[in-house]
Short mmCIF file of C-alpha atoms and ligand atoms in Angstrom, two decimals:
data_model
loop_
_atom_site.label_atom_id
_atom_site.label_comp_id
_atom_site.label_asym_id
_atom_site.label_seq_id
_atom_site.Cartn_x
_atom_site.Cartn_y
_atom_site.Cartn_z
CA UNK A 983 30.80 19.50 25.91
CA UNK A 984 29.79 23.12 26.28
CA UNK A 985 30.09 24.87 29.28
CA UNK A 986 28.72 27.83 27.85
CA UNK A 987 25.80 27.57 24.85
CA UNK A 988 27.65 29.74 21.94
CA UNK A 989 26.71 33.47 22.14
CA UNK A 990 23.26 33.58 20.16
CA UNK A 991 21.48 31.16 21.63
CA UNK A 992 21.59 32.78 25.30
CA UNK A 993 18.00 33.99 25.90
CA UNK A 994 18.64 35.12 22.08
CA UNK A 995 14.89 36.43 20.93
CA UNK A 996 13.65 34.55 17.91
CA UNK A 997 15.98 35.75 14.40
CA UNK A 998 13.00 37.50 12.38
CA UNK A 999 14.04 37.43 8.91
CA UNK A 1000 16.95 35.46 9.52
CA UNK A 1001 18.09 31.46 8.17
CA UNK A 1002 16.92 28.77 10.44
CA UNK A 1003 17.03 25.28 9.57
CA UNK A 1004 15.30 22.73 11.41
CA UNK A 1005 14.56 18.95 11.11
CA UNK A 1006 13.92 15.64 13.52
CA UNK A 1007 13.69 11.74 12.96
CA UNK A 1008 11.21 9.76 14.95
CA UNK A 1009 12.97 7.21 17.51
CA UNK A 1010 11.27 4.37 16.00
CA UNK A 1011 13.29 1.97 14.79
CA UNK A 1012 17.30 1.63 13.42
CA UNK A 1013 18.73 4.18 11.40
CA UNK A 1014 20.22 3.23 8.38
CA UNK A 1015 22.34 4.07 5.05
CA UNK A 1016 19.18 5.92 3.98
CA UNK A 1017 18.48 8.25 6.67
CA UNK A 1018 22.65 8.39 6.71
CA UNK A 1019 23.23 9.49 2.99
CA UNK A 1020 19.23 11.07 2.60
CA UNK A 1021 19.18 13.03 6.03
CA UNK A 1022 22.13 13.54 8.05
CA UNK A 1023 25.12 13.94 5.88
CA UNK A 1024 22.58 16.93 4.90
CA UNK A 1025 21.99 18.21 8.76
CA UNK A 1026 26.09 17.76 9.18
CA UNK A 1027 26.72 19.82 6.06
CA UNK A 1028 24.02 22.42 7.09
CA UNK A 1029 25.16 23.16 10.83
CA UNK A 1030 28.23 25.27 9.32
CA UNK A 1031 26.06 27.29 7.18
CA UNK A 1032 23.21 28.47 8.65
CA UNK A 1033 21.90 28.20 12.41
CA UNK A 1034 20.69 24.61 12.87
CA UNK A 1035 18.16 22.84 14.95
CA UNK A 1036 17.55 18.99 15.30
CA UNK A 1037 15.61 17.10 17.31
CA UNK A 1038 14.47 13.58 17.64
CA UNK A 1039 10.37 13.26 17.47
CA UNK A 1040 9.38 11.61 20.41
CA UNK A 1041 5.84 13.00 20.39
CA UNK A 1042 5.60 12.01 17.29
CA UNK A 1043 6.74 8.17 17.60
CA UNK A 1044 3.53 7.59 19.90
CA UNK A 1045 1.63 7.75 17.12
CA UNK A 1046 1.89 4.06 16.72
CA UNK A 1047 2.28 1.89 19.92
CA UNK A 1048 5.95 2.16 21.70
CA UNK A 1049 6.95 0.64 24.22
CA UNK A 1050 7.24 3.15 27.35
CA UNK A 1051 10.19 1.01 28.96
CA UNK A 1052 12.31 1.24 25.42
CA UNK A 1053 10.99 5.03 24.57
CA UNK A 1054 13.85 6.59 26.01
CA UNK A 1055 16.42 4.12 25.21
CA UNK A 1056 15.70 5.10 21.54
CA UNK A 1057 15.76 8.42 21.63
CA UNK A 1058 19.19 8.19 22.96
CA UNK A 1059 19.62 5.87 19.73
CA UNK A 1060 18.79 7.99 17.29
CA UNK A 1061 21.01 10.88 19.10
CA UNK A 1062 24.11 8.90 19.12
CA UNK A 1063 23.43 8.62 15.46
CA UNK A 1064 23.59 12.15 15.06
CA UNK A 1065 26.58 12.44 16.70
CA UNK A 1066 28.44 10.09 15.31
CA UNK A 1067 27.36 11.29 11.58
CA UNK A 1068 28.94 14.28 12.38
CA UNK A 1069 26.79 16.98 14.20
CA UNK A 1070 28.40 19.10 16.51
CA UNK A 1071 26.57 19.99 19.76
CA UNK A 1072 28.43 22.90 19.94
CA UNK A 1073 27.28 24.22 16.39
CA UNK A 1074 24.15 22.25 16.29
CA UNK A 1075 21.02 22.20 18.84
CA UNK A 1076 20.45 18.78 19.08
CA UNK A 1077 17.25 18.05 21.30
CA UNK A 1078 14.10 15.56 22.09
CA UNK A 1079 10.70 17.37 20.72
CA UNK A 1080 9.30 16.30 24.26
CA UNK A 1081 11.92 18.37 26.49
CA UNK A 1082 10.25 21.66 25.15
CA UNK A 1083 6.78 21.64 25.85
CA UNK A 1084 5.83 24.18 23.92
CA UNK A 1085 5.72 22.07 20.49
CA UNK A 1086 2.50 20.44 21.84
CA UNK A 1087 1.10 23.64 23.66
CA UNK A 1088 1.44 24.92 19.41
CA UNK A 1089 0.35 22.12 18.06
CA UNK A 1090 -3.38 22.59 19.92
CA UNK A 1091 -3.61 26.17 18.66
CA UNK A 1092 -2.59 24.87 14.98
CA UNK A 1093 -5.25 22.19 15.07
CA UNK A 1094 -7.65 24.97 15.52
CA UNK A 1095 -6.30 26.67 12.64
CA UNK A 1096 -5.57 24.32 10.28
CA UNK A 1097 -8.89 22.92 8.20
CA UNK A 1098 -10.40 19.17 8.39
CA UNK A 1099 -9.61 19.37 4.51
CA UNK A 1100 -6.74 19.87 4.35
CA UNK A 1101 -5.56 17.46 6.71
CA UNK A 1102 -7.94 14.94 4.49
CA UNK A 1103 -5.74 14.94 1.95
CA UNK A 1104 -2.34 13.70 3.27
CA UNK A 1105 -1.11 11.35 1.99
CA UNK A 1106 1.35 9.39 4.69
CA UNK A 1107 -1.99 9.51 6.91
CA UNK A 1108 -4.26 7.08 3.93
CA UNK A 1109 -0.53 5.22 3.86
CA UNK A 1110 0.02 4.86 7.40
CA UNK A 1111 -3.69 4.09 8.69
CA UNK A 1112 -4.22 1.50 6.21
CA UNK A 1113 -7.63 -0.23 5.49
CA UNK A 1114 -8.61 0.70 8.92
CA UNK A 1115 -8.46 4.52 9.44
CA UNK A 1116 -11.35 4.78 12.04
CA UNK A 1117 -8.70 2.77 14.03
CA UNK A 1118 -5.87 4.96 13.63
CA UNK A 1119 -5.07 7.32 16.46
CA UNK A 1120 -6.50 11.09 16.13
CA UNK A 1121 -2.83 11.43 17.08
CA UNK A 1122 -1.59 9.74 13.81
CA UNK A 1123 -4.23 11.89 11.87
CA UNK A 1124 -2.75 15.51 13.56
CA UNK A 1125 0.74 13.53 12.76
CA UNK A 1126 1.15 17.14 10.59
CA UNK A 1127 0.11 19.26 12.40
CA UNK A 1128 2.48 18.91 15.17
CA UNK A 1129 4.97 18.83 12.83
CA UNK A 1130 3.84 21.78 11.64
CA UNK A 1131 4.21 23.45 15.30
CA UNK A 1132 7.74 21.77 15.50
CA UNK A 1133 8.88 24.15 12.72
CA UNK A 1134 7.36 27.26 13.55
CA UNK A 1135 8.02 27.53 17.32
CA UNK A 1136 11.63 28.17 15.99
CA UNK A 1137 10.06 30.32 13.19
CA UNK A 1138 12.10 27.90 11.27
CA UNK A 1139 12.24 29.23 7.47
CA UNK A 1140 14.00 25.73 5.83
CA UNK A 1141 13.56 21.90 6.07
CA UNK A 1142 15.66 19.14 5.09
CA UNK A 1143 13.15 16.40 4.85
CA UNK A 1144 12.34 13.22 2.07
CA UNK A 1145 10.03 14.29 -0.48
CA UNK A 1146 7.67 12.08 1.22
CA UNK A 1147 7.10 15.25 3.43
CA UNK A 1148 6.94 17.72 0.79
CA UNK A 1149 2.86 17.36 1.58
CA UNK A 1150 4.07 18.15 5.19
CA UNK A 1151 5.97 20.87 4.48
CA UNK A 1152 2.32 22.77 2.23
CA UNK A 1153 1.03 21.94 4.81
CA UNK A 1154 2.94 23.94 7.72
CA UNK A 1155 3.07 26.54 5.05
CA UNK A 1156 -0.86 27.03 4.65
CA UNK A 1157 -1.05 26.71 8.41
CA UNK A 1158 1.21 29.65 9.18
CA UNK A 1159 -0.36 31.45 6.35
CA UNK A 1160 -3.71 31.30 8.09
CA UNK A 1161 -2.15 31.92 11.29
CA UNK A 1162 -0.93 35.20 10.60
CA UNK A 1163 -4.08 36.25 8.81
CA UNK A 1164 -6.66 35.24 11.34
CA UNK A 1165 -4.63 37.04 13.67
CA UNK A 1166 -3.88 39.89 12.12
CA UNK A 1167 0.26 39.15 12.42
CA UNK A 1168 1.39 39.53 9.44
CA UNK A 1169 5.05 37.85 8.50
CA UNK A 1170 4.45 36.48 12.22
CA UNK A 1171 5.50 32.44 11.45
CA UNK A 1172 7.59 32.43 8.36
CA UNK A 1173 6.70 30.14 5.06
CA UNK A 1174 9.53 27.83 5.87
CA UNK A 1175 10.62 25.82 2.27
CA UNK A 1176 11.61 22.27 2.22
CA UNK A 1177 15.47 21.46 1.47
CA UNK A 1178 15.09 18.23 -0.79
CA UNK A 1179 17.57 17.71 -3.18
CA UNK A 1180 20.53 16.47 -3.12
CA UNK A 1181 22.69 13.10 -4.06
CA UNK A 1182 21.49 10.41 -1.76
CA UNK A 1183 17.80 11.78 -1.35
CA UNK A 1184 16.43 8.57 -2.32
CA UNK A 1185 18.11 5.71 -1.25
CA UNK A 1186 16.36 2.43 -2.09
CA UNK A 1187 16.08 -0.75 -0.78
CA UNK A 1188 18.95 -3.24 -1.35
CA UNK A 1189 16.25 -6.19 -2.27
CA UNK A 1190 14.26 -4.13 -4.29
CA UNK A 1191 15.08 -1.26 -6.19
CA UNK A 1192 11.35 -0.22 -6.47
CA UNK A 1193 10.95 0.55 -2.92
CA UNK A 1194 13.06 3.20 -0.57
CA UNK A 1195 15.14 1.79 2.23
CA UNK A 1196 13.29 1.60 5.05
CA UNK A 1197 13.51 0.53 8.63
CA UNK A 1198 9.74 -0.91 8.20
CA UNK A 1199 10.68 -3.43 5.75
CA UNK A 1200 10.74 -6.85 7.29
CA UNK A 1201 14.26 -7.99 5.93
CA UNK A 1202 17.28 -6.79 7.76
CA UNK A 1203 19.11 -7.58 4.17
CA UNK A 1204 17.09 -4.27 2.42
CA UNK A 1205 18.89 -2.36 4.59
CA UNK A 1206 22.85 -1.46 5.66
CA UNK A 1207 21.75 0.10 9.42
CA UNK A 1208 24.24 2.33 11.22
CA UNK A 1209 25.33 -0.54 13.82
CA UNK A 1210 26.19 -3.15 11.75
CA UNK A 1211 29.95 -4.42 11.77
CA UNK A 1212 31.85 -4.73 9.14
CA UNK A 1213 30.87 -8.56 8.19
CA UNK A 1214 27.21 -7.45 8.15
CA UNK A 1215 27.52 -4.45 5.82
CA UNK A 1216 29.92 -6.40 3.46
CA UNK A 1217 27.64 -9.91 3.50
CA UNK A 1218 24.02 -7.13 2.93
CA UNK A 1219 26.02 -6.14 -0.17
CA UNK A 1220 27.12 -9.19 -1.26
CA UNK A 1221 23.38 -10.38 -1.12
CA UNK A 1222 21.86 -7.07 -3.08
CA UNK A 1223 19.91 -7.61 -5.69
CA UNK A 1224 21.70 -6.80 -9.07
CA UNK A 1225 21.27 -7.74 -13.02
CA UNK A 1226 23.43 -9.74 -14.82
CA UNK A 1227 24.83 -6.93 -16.95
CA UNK A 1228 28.05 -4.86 -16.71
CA UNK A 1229 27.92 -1.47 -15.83
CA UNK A 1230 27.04 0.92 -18.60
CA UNK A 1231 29.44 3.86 -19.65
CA UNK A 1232 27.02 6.65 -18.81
CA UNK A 1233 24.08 7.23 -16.27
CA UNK A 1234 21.55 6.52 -19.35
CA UNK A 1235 22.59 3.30 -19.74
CA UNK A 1236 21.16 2.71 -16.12
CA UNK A 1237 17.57 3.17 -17.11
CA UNK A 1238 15.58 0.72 -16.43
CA UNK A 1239 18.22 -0.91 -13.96
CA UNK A 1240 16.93 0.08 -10.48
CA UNK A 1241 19.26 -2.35 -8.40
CA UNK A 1242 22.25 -0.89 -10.52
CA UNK A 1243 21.47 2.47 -10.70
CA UNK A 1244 20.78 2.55 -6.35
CA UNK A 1245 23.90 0.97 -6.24
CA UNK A 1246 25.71 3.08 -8.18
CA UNK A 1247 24.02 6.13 -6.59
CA UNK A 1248 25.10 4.65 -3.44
CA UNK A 1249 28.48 4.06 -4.36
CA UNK A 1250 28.94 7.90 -5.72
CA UNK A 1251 27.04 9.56 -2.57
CA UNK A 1252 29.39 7.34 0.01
CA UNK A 1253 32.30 8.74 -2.29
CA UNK A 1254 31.38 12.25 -2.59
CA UNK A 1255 31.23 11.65 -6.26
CA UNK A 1256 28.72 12.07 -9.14
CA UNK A 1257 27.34 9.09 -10.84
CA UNK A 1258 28.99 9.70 -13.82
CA UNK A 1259 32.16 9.57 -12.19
CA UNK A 1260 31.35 6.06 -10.33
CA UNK A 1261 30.82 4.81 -14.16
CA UNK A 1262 33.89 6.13 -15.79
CA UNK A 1263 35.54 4.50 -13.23
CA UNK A 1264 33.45 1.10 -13.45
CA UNK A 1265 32.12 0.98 -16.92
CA UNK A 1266 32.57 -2.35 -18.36
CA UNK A 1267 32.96 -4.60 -15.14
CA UNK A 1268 29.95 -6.56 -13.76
CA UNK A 1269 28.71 -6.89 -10.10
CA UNK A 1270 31.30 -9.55 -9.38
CA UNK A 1271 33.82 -6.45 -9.32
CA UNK A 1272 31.65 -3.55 -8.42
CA UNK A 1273 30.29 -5.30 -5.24
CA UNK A 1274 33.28 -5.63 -3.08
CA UNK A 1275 34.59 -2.62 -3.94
CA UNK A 1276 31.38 -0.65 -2.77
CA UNK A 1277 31.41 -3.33 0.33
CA UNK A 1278 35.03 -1.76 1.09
CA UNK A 1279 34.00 1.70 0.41
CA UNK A 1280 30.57 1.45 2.84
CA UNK A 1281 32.84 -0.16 5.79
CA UNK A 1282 35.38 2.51 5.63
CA UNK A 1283 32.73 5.22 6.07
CA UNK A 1284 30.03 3.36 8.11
CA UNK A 1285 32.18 0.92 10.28
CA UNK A 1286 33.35 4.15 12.43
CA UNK A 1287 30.00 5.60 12.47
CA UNK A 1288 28.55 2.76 13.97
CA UNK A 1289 31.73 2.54 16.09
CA UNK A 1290 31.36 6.06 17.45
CA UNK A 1291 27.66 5.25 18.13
CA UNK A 1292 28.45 2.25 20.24
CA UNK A 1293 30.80 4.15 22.43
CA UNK A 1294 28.35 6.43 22.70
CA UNK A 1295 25.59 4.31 23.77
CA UNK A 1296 27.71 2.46 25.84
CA UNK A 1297 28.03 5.21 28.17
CA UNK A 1298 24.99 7.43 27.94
CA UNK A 1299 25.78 10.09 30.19
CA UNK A 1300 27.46 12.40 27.46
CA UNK A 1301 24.06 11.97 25.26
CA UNK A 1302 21.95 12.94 27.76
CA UNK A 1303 24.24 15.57 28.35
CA UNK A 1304 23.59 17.17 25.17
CA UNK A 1305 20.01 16.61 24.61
CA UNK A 1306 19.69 18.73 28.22
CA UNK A 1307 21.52 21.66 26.80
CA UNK A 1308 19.99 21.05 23.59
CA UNK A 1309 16.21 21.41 25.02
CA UNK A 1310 17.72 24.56 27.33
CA UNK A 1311 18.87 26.21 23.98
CA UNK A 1312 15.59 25.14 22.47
CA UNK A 1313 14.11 26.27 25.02
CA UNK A 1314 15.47 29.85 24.53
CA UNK A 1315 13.63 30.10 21.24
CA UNK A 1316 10.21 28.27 21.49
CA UNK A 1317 9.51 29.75 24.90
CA UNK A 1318 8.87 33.67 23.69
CA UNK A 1319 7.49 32.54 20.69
CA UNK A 1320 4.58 30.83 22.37
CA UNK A 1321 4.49 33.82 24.73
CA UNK A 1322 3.75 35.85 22.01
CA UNK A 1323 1.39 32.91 20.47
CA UNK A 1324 -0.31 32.76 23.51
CA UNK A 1325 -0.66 37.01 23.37
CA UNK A 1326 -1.96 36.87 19.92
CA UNK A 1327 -4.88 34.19 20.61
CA UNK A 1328 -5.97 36.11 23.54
CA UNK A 1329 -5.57 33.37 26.18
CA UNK A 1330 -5.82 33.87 29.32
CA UNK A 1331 -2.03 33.11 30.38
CA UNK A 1332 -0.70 35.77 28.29
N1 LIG B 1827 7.72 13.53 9.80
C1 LIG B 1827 9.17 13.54 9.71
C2 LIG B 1827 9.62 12.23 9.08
O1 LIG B 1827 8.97 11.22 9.24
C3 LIG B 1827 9.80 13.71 11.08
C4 LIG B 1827 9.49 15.06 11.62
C5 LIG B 1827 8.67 15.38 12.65
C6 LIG B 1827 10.00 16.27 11.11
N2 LIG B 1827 8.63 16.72 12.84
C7 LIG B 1827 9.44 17.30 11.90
C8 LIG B 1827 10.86 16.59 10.06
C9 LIG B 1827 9.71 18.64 11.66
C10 LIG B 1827 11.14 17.92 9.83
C11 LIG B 1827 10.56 18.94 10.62
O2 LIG B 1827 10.64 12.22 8.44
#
């Protein structure tokens, strides 16, 4: 642990003009080879180049019901996942969204910035409310709006995310945009970009190569999660669904193939290789072969992950010990940028 936050994040005033990236994952559910190879091999590669932030969305997650007593317990979840992937809280701010108050305090002056229109046409919200959207929480419907405020508090200028929150991403960009126009702050919040590419951006579901891995699909067997042992991971692979064919010579030759091509993707992402290179290696052999060798090749990177996060969670003090200087570092940042906010709007605290 830290005994000392590293030099620029003392009381540091916000980096104007400078790199920032930022991202979070809502504590909801188990994280997986997905959010492993899609999200945080990406936020572990990114903490040694550029000043990183990550935080787990807590305010977000009540957006659909939690339950209070297991809130917490997730939050610490997803943490441990972050550290066992690989982020270092030294390099990294690592922090819960609901530590530093000032995400929501932004978040209310955003949703008097950003338009009713524009929030009508997000997507994940017709997704996620579903043939009842007068039941869906207002909460659910400002979903990207907070996020929105989650960026810019840290004037953060890039975002690793899925390209499912590319729309998110406009979004915060429009928002700031109008922001710094209506008053009159030009260059105030940045027009942060979305970070998106990458091998492993889309990993899909081991049952159906249609649909990403996700940890809302019902069957555990779509998905390789973080904590499972060995037997697990090896047994989910076993079970994936596959074609009868062998595996082609060159990535072409994987059209139409979804199960193989994921796989193979999988394979070359877990290896640090390109897809090309998982087929020169395989071309020829079927599933019978290719299986158990991806099987060893997922244990011997995930087993210790999932390892490392169960010594973690068995003892939660050290998490908790990073997410408090993680929100005091956050902290740092987001507090004279809503000062100034707050100076800019004309309210009454300023
Ligand atoms: N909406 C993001 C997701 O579901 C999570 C998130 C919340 C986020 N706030 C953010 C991601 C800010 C990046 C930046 O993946």
């Amino acid at each position: 642990m830290t005994d000392q936050p590293p030099a620029p994040y003392a009381g540091a005033p916000p980096y104007l003009g400078e790199q920032r990236v930022l991202s979070g994952m809502q504590p909801s559910g188990d994280l997986h080879l997905g959010n492993y190879l899609g999200a945080l091999v990406k936020f572990v590669r990114l903490q040694h180049q550029v000043e990183t932030f990550i935080f787990v969305a807590d305010l977000h997650a009540i957006t659909a019901e939690q339950d209070p007593k297991k809130l917490k317990q997730q939050v610490r979840e997803i943490t441990a996942g972050y550290l066992a992937a690989g982020l270092d809280p030294k390099v990294a701010t690592i922090f819960a969204q609901s530590a530093v108050p000032e995400h929501a305090e932004l978040a209310w002056v955003f949703n008097c910035v950003a338009r009713l229109g524009w929030l009508d046409r997000m997507t994940q919200f017709k997704e996620k409310s579903g043939k009842h959207k007068e039941r869906a929480s207002i909460g659910l419907y400002t979903y990207p709006v907070l996020q929105a405020a989650d960026i810019l508090v840290y004037k953060a200028t890039q975002v690793p995310v899925g390209d499912d929150q590319k729309q998110h991403l406009e979004l915060t960009r429009d928002i700031a945009q109008k922001f710094n126009n209506d008053f009159s702050a030009p260059g105030f919040f940045p027009l942060p970009e979305p970070l998106i590419q990458g091998p492993g951006a889309r990993v899909m579901s081991l049952r159906d190569g249609a649909a990403k891995m996700s940890k809302s699909d019902p069957s555990d067997n779509s998905r390789i999660n973080l904590t499972d042992d060995a037997d697990a991971i090896a047994q989910k692979i076993r079970k994936a669904r596959t074609d009868a064919e062998v595996l082609p010579e060159t990535a072409e030759g994987l059209e139409g193939r979804a199960e193989a091509r994921n796989l193979v993707a999988i394979y070359a992402a877990l290896a640090g290789i390109t897809e090309a290179e998982v087929l020169k290696q395989y071309a020829g052999q079927g599933f019978g072969a290719f299986k158990p060798a991806l099987a060893d090749l997922a244990v011997s990177v995930m087993g210790p992950i999932g390892g490392e996060m169960r010594r973690l969670l068995a003892d939660p003090a050290e998490i908790d010990r990073v997410l408090a200087d993680g929100a005091q570092r956050a902290r740092a940042i987001a507090t004279p940028v809503m000062a100034e906010v707050r100076g800019l709007v004309g309210f009454w605290n300023s």
